[in-house]
XYZ file of C-alpha atoms in Angstrom:
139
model
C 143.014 82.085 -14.987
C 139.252 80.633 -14.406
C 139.482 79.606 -18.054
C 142.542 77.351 -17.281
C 141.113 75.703 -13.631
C 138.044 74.895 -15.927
C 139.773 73.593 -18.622
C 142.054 71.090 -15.861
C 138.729 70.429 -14.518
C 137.146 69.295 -17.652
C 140.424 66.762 -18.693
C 139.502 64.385 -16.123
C 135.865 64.122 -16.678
C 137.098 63.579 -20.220
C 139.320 60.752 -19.012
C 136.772 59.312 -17.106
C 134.327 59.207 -20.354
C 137.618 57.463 -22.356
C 137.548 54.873 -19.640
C 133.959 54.230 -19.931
C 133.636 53.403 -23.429
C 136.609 51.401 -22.752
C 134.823 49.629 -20.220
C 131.241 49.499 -22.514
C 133.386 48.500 -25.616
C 134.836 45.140 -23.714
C 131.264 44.219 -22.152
C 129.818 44.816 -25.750
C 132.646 42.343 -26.805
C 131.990 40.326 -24.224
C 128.696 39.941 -25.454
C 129.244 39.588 -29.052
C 131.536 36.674 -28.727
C 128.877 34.994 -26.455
C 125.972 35.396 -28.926
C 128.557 33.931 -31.403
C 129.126 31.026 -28.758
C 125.209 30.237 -28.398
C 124.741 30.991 -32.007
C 127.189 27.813 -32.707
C 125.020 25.940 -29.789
C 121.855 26.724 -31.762
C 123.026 25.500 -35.264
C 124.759 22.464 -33.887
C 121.475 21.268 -31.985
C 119.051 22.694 -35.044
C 121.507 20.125 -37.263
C 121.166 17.460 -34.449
C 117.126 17.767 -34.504
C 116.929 17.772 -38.405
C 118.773 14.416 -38.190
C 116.831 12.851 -35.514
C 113.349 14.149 -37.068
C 114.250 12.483 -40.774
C 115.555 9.302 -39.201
C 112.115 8.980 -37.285
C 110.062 9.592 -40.278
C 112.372 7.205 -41.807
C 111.475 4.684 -38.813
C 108.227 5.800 -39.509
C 108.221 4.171 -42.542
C 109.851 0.938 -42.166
C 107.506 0.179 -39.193
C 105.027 -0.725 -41.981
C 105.161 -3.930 -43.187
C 107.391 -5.324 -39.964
C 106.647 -8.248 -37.884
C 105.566 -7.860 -34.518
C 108.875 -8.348 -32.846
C 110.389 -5.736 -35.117
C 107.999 -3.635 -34.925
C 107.947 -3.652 -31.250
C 111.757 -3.059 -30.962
C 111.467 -0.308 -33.727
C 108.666 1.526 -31.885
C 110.610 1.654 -28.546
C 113.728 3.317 -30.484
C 111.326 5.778 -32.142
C 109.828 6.654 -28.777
C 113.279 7.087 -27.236
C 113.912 9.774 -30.683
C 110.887 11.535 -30.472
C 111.964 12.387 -26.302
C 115.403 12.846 -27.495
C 113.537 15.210 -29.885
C 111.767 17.438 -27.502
C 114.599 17.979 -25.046
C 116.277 19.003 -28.110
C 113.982 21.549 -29.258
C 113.503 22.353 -25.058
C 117.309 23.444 -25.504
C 117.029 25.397 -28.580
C 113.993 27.233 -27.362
C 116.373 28.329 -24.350
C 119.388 29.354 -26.537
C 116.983 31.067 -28.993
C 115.928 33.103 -25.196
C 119.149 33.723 -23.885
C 120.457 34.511 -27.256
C 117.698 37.692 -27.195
C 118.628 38.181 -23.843
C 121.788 38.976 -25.044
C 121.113 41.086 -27.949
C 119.296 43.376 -25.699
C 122.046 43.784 -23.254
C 124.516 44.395 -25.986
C 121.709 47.315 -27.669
C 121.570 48.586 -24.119
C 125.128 48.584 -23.880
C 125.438 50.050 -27.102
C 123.084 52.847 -26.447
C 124.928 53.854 -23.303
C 128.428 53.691 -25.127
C 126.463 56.641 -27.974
C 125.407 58.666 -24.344
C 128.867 58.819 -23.329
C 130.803 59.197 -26.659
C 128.253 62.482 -27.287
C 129.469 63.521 -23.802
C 133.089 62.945 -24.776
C 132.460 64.998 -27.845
C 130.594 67.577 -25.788
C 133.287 67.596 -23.027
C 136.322 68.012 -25.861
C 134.849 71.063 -27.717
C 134.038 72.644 -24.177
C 137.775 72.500 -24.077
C 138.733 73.524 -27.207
C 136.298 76.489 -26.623
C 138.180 77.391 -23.565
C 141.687 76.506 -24.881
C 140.487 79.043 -27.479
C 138.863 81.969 -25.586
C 142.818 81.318 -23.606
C 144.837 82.373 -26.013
C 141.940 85.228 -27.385
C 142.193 86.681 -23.800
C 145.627 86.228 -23.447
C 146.320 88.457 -26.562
């Protein structure tokens, strides 16, 4: 009979663990799929720097040998990319942080989701102990 209450007793904390992971699986998901998001962000603005850094040096180059008007015109446009630049490297220096801010909410997540699924584990062979010390006793 006390073998039985504990064994009801034990089903629902075994739910409740089910639920959990549940829970830490979608948040882990969650996660994922926004590191994927920012990852996307980071490439698209590490692309967008490349391009504005060669076309500088590019500038770069063609300021020598200009005329003064040119030149002046040239060196304005290269001032405006090289402040394009730094916000642009600004913003991938903040993805590149909340990226790792991410990672180590998902590893936290991740460890919690092992705690639980060792509980879950724990929590089904106390019941298949007492479903089997049951029907020993019962004989």
């Amino acid at each position: 009979m006390y073998t039985s209450t504990v064994c009801h007793a034990l089903q629902p904390q075994a739910e409740l663990y089910l639920d959990l992971l549940c829970l830490y699986s979608h948040e882990k998901r969650k996660r994922q799929t926004e590191i994927e998001d920012k990852r996307s962000q980071l490439d698209e603005l590490v692309l967008q720097l490349q391009h504005l850094k060669s076309k500088a040096m590019r500038d770069r180059w063609l300021l020598q040998g200009m005329g003064v008007e040119e030149e002046e015109a040239r060196r304005k446009q290269l001032e405006q990319d090289e402040e394009q630049g730094k916000k642009l490297e600004d913003m991938i220096q903040r993805l590149e942080s909340e990226i790792g801010a991410l990672e180590n909410e998902e590893s936290k997540i991740s460890a919690k989701e092992q705690v639980l699924r060792e509980r879950l584990k724990e929590t089904e062979r106390s019941i298949e102990d007492l479903d089997t010390n049951c029907c020993f006793l019962s004989k």
